[in-house]
PDB file of C-alpha atoms in Angstrom:
ATOM      1  CA  UNK A   1     -40.148 -70.189  77.870  1.00 63.00           C
ATOM      2  CA  UNK A   2     -39.900 -71.924  74.729  1.00 67.00           C
ATOM      3  CA  UNK A   3     -42.389 -69.486  73.383  1.00 65.00           C
ATOM      4  CA  UNK A   4     -40.136 -66.664  74.503  1.00 65.00           C
ATOM      5  CA  UNK A   5     -37.258 -68.334  72.869  1.00 75.00           C
ATOM      6  CA  UNK A   6     -39.181 -68.855  69.689  1.00 72.00           C
ATOM      7  CA  UNK A   7     -40.246 -65.253  69.807  1.00 71.00           C
ATOM      8  CA  UNK A   8     -36.726 -64.145  70.462  1.00 77.00           C
ATOM      9  CA  UNK A   9     -35.485 -66.216  67.529  1.00 78.00           C
ATOM     10  CA  UNK A  10     -38.279 -64.870  65.412  1.00 71.00           C
ATOM     11  CA  UNK A  11     -37.403 -61.296  66.434  1.00 74.00           C
ATOM     12  CA  UNK A  12     -33.769 -61.869  65.694  1.00 77.00           C
ATOM     13  CA  UNK A  13     -34.675 -63.390  62.371  1.00 74.00           C
ATOM     14  CA  UNK A  14     -36.903 -60.420  61.609  1.00 69.00           C
ATOM     15  CA  UNK A  15     -34.148 -58.031  62.691  1.00 71.00           C
ATOM     16  CA  UNK A  16     -31.625 -59.812  60.535  1.00 73.00           C
ATOM     17  CA  UNK A  17     -34.123 -59.811  57.686  1.00 66.00           C
ATOM     18  CA  UNK A  18     -34.761 -56.106  58.225  1.00 69.00           C
ATOM     19  CA  UNK A  19     -31.074 -55.388  58.353  1.00 72.00           C
ATOM     20  CA  UNK A  20     -30.518 -57.453  55.230  1.00 68.00           C
ATOM     21  CA  UNK A  21     -33.406 -55.635  53.640  1.00 67.00           C
ATOM     22  CA  UNK A  22     -31.910 -52.341  54.811  1.00 72.00           C
ATOM     23  CA  UNK A  23     -28.541 -53.317  53.331  1.00 72.00           C
ATOM     24  CA  UNK A  24     -30.194 -54.212  50.056  1.00 74.00           C
ATOM     25  CA  UNK A  25     -31.953 -50.833  49.980  1.00 75.00           C
ATOM     26  CA  UNK A  26     -28.697 -49.075  50.741  1.00 73.00           C
ATOM     27  CA  UNK A  27     -26.986 -51.155  48.086  1.00 74.00           C
ATOM     28  CA  UNK A  28     -29.730 -50.283  45.579  1.00 77.00           C
ATOM     29  CA  UNK A  29     -29.341 -46.623  46.485  1.00 80.00           C
ATOM     30  CA  UNK A  30     -25.565 -46.812  46.021  1.00 78.00           C
ATOM     31  CA  UNK A  31     -25.978 -48.694  42.766  1.00 80.00           C
ATOM     32  CA  UNK A  32     -28.397 -45.987  41.531  1.00 83.00           C
ATOM     33  CA  UNK A  33     -25.952 -43.302  42.545  1.00 84.00           C
ATOM     34  CA  UNK A  34     -23.133 -45.238  40.866  1.00 83.00           C
ATOM     35  CA  UNK A  35     -25.250 -45.410  37.687  1.00 83.00           C
ATOM     36  CA  UNK A  36     -25.827 -41.643  37.804  1.00 87.00           C
ATOM     37  CA  UNK A  37     -22.117 -41.009  38.283  1.00 86.00           C
ATOM     38  CA  UNK A  38     -21.318 -43.324  35.354  1.00 88.00           C
ATOM     39  CA  UNK A  39     -23.848 -41.493  33.159  1.00 89.00           C
ATOM     40  CA  UNK A  40     -22.320 -38.143  34.083  1.00 90.00           C
ATOM     41  CA  UNK A  41     -18.856 -39.565  33.457  1.00 88.00           C
ATOM     42  CA  UNK A  42     -19.914 -40.799  30.004  1.00 90.00           C
ATOM     43  CA  UNK A  43     -21.579 -37.464  29.219  1.00 93.00           C
ATOM     44  CA  UNK A  44     -18.446 -35.619  30.363  1.00 92.00           C
ATOM     45  CA  UNK A  45     -16.264 -37.959  28.311  1.00 93.00           C
ATOM     46  CA  UNK A  46     -18.462 -37.450  25.232  1.00 94.00           C
ATOM     47  CA  UNK A  47     -18.393 -33.666  25.772  1.00 95.00           C
ATOM     48  CA  UNK A  48     -14.613 -33.749  26.182  1.00 95.00           C
ATOM     49  CA  UNK A  49     -14.237 -35.810  22.985  1.00 96.00           C
ATOM     50  CA  UNK A  50     -16.477 -33.348  21.113  1.00 97.00           C
ATOM     51  CA  UNK A  51     -14.445 -30.419  22.417  1.00 97.00           C
ATOM     52  CA  UNK A  52     -11.210 -32.170  21.395  1.00 97.00           C
ATOM     53  CA  UNK A  53     -12.610 -32.733  17.882  1.00 97.00           C
ATOM     54  CA  UNK A  54     -13.572 -29.055  17.707  1.00 97.00           C
ATOM     55  CA  UNK A  55     -10.134 -28.023  18.973  1.00 97.00           C
ATOM     56  CA  UNK A  56      -8.440 -30.254  16.384  1.00 97.00           C
ATOM     57  CA  UNK A  57     -10.638 -28.827  13.628  1.00 97.00           C
ATOM     58  CA  UNK A  58      -9.844 -25.287  14.793  1.00 97.00           C
ATOM     59  CA  UNK A  59      -6.131 -26.128  14.899  1.00 97.00           C
ATOM     60  CA  UNK A  60      -6.350 -27.444  11.319  1.00 97.00           C
ATOM     61  CA  UNK A  61      -8.127 -24.265  10.191  1.00 97.00           C
ATOM     62  CA  UNK A  62      -5.577 -22.064  11.958  1.00 97.00           C
ATOM     63  CA  UNK A  63      -2.684 -24.064  10.484  1.00 97.00           C
ATOM     64  CA  UNK A  64      -4.192 -23.787   6.977  1.00 97.00           C
ATOM     65  CA  UNK A  65      -4.814 -20.084   7.507  1.00 96.00           C
ATOM     66  CA  UNK A  66      -1.210 -19.664   8.612  1.00 97.00           C
ATOM     67  CA  UNK A  67       0.065 -21.536   5.552  1.00 97.00           C
ATOM     68  CA  UNK A  68      -2.155 -19.405   3.304  1.00 97.00           C
ATOM     69  CA  UNK A  69      -0.892 -16.237   4.998  1.00 97.00           C
ATOM     70  CA  UNK A  70       2.736 -17.362   4.535  1.00 97.00           C
ATOM     71  CA  UNK A  71       2.104 -18.054   0.870  1.00 97.00           C
ATOM     72  CA  UNK A  72       0.434 -14.680   0.466  1.00 96.00           C
ATOM     73  CA  UNK A  73       3.365 -12.962   2.199  1.00 96.00           C
ATOM     74  CA  UNK A  74       5.743 -14.687  -0.216  1.00 96.00           C
ATOM     75  CA  UNK A  75       3.644 -13.603  -3.198  1.00 96.00           C
ATOM     76  CA  UNK A  76       3.475 -10.032  -1.924  1.00 96.00           C
ATOM     77  CA  UNK A  77       7.237 -10.111  -1.322  1.00 96.00           C
ATOM     78  CA  UNK A  78       7.813 -11.264  -4.888  1.00 96.00           C
ATOM     79  CA  UNK A  79       5.473  -8.581  -6.227  1.00 96.00           C
ATOM     80  CA  UNK A  80       7.240  -5.993  -4.079  1.00 96.00           C
ATOM     81  CA  UNK A  81      10.615  -7.011  -5.524  1.00 96.00           C
ATOM     82  CA  UNK A  82       9.201  -6.725  -9.049  1.00 96.00           C
ATOM     83  CA  UNK A  83       7.745  -3.309  -8.284  1.00 96.00           C
ATOM     84  CA  UNK A  84      11.049  -2.162  -6.772  1.00 96.00           C
ATOM     85  CA  UNK A  85      12.884  -3.357  -9.896  1.00 96.00           C
ATOM     86  CA  UNK A  86      10.382  -1.499 -12.102  1.00 96.00           C
ATOM     87  CA  UNK A  87      10.733   1.596  -9.922  1.00 95.00           C
ATOM     88  CA  UNK A  88      14.523   1.457 -10.210  1.00 96.00           C
ATOM     89  CA  UNK A  89      14.263   1.066 -13.988  1.00 96.00           C
ATOM     90  CA  UNK A  90      11.749   3.943 -14.191  1.00 95.00           C
ATOM     91  CA  UNK A  91      14.036   6.130 -12.046  1.00 94.00           C
ATOM     92  CA  UNK A  92      16.922   5.461 -14.407  1.00 94.00           C
ATOM     93  CA  UNK A  93      14.719   6.285 -17.403  1.00 93.00           C
ATOM     94  CA  UNK A  94      13.513   9.443 -15.652  1.00 91.00           C
ATOM     95  CA  UNK A  95      17.087  10.565 -15.016  1.00 90.00           C
ATOM     96  CA  UNK A  96      17.956   9.861 -18.648  1.00 87.00           C
ATOM     97  CA  UNK A  97      14.901  11.788 -19.896  1.00 85.00           C
ATOM     98  CA  UNK A  98      15.642  14.712 -17.588  1.00 83.00           C
ATOM     99  CA  UNK A  99      19.205  14.818 -18.916  1.00 78.00           C
ATOM    100  CA  UNK A 100      17.826  14.829 -22.474  1.00 75.00           C
ATOM    101  CA  UNK A 101      15.369  17.609 -21.590  1.00 73.00           C
ATOM    102  CA  UNK A 102      18.143  19.811 -20.296  1.00 69.00           C
ATOM    103  CA  UNK A 103      20.367  19.130 -23.291  1.00 66.00           C
ATOM    104  CA  UNK A 104      18.093  17.444 -25.834  1.00 60.00           C
ATOM    105  CA  UNK A 105      20.264  18.125 -28.875  1.00 67.00           C
ATOM    106  CA  UNK A 106      23.766  19.522 -28.525  1.00 65.00           C
ATOM    107  CA  UNK A 107      23.404  20.790 -32.109  1.00 70.00           C
ATOM    108  CA  UNK A 108      20.418  22.861 -30.980  1.00 71.00           C
ATOM    109  CA  UNK A 109      22.617  24.844 -28.628  1.00 74.00           C
ATOM    110  CA  UNK A 110      25.054  25.471 -31.500  1.00 78.00           C
ATOM    111  CA  UNK A 111      22.169  26.553 -33.727  1.00 81.00           C
ATOM    112  CA  UNK A 112      20.896  28.939 -31.047  1.00 84.00           C
ATOM    113  CA  UNK A 113      24.343  30.510 -30.801  1.00 88.00           C
ATOM    114  CA  UNK A 114      24.542  30.839 -34.595  1.00 90.00           C
ATOM    115  CA  UNK A 115      21.044  32.385 -34.688  1.00 91.00           C
ATOM    116  CA  UNK A 116      21.956  34.879 -31.974  1.00 92.00           C
ATOM    117  CA  UNK A 117      25.131  35.784 -33.885  1.00 91.00           C
ATOM    118  CA  UNK A 118      23.133  36.253 -37.118  1.00 91.00           C
ATOM    119  CA  UNK A 119      20.581  38.451 -35.375  1.00 91.00           C
ATOM    120  CA  UNK A 120      23.394  40.591 -33.963  1.00 89.00           C
ATOM    121  CA  UNK A 121      24.950  40.948 -37.390  1.00 88.00           C
ATOM    122  CA  UNK A 122      21.572  41.894 -38.901  1.00 87.00           C
ATOM    123  CA  UNK A 123      21.174  44.627 -36.292  1.00 86.00           C
ATOM    124  CA  UNK A 124      24.676  45.867 -37.029  1.00 81.00           C
ATOM    125  CA  UNK A 125      23.953  45.915 -40.776  1.00 80.00           C
ATOM    126  CA  UNK A 126      20.611  47.656 -40.184  1.00 75.00           C
ATOM    127  CA  UNK A 127      22.335  50.335 -38.129  1.00 74.00           C
ATOM    128  CA  UNK A 128      24.989  50.859 -40.825  1.00 70.00           C
ATOM    129  CA  UNK A 129      22.458  51.202 -43.670  1.00 67.00           C
ATOM    130  CA  UNK A 130      20.028  53.597 -42.051  1.00 61.00           C
ATOM    131  CA  UNK A 131      18.524  55.946 -44.659  1.00 59.00           C
ATOM    132  CA  UNK A 132      17.335  59.421 -43.776  1.00 59.00           C
ATOM    133  CA  UNK A 133      13.957  60.252 -45.271  1.00 61.00           C
ATOM    134  CA  UNK A 134      13.815  63.816 -46.711  1.00 60.00           C
ATOM    135  CA  UNK A 135      10.480  64.492 -45.088  1.00 60.00           C
ATOM    136  CA  UNK A 136      12.201  63.957 -41.764  1.00 55.00           C
ATOM    137  CA  UNK A 137      14.611  66.798 -42.438  1.00 56.00           C
ATOM    138  CA  UNK A 138      13.339  70.104 -41.039  1.00 57.00           C
ATOM    139  CA  UNK A 139      12.499  72.870 -43.431  1.00 57.00           C
ATOM    140  CA  UNK A 140      14.491  75.516 -41.550  1.00 52.00           C
ATOM    141  CA  UNK A 141      17.742  74.980 -43.491  1.00 49.00           C
ATOM    142  CA  UNK A 142      15.991  76.302 -46.606  1.00 52.00           C
ATOM    143  CA  UNK A 143      15.536  79.649 -44.921  1.00 53.00           C
ATOM    144  CA  UNK A 144      19.059  79.705 -43.668  1.00 53.00           C
ATOM    145  CA  UNK A 145      21.050  82.330 -45.609  1.00 55.00           C
ATOM    146  CA  UNK A 146      24.249  80.297 -45.346  1.00 55.00           C
ATOM    147  CA  UNK A 147      22.761  77.489 -47.411  1.00 54.00           C
ATOM    148  CA  UNK A 148      20.583  78.424 -50.348  1.00 57.00           C
ATOM    149  CA  UNK A 149      17.575  76.148 -51.045  1.00 56.00           C
ATOM    150  CA  UNK A 150      18.471  72.710 -52.490  1.00 57.00           C
ATOM    151  CA  UNK A 151      22.089  72.968 -51.421  1.00 58.00           C
ATOM    152  CA  UNK A 152      21.836  71.753 -47.894  1.00 54.00           C
ATOM    153  CA  UNK A 153      24.619  69.209 -47.189  1.00 54.00           C
ATOM    154  CA  UNK A 154      22.110  66.723 -45.601  1.00 53.00           C
ATOM    155  CA  UNK A 155      19.951  66.774 -48.739  1.00 50.00           C
ATOM    156  CA  UNK A 156      22.919  66.156 -50.958  1.00 51.00           C
ATOM    157  CA  UNK A 157      23.645  62.892 -49.103  1.00 49.00           C
ATOM    158  CA  UNK A 158      20.072  61.731 -49.584  1.00 46.00           C
ATOM    159  CA  UNK A 159      20.093  62.448 -53.316  1.00 46.00           C
ATOM    160  CA  UNK A 160      23.285  60.523 -53.853  1.00 46.00           C
TER     161      UNK A 160
END
């Protein structure tokens, strides 16, 4: 019986050793899994930090781009105001030039009126001093018995 007892103790010892060994294996497995999880956590953390750095860099670029765009808008606004001022000035000059084109010299209008009056007077004088050319007078009055040749009243006016 003692041998049975010794065997029983030995079996229990082996069982406890096996269960301890089993626990150690399970513990090693859990520790390995824990290590894998920690590696993945560190990789995820590193990836997240990299993404945050990229996001911050992108935010800086966007902010700078926005500031540049604002500055450009201000410059364009200033240029637009200058162009509008130049346009207004040019419009005023245009109106002034158009007014001068319509009435460039008031004296010119007076001169045109004087010229027209002179031309009218010249025509009137030309009409008053019209001379009859003898060759234009028909020869029939010479044959007319009422007026002997050379005594036609129209010819007398020409000779005078």
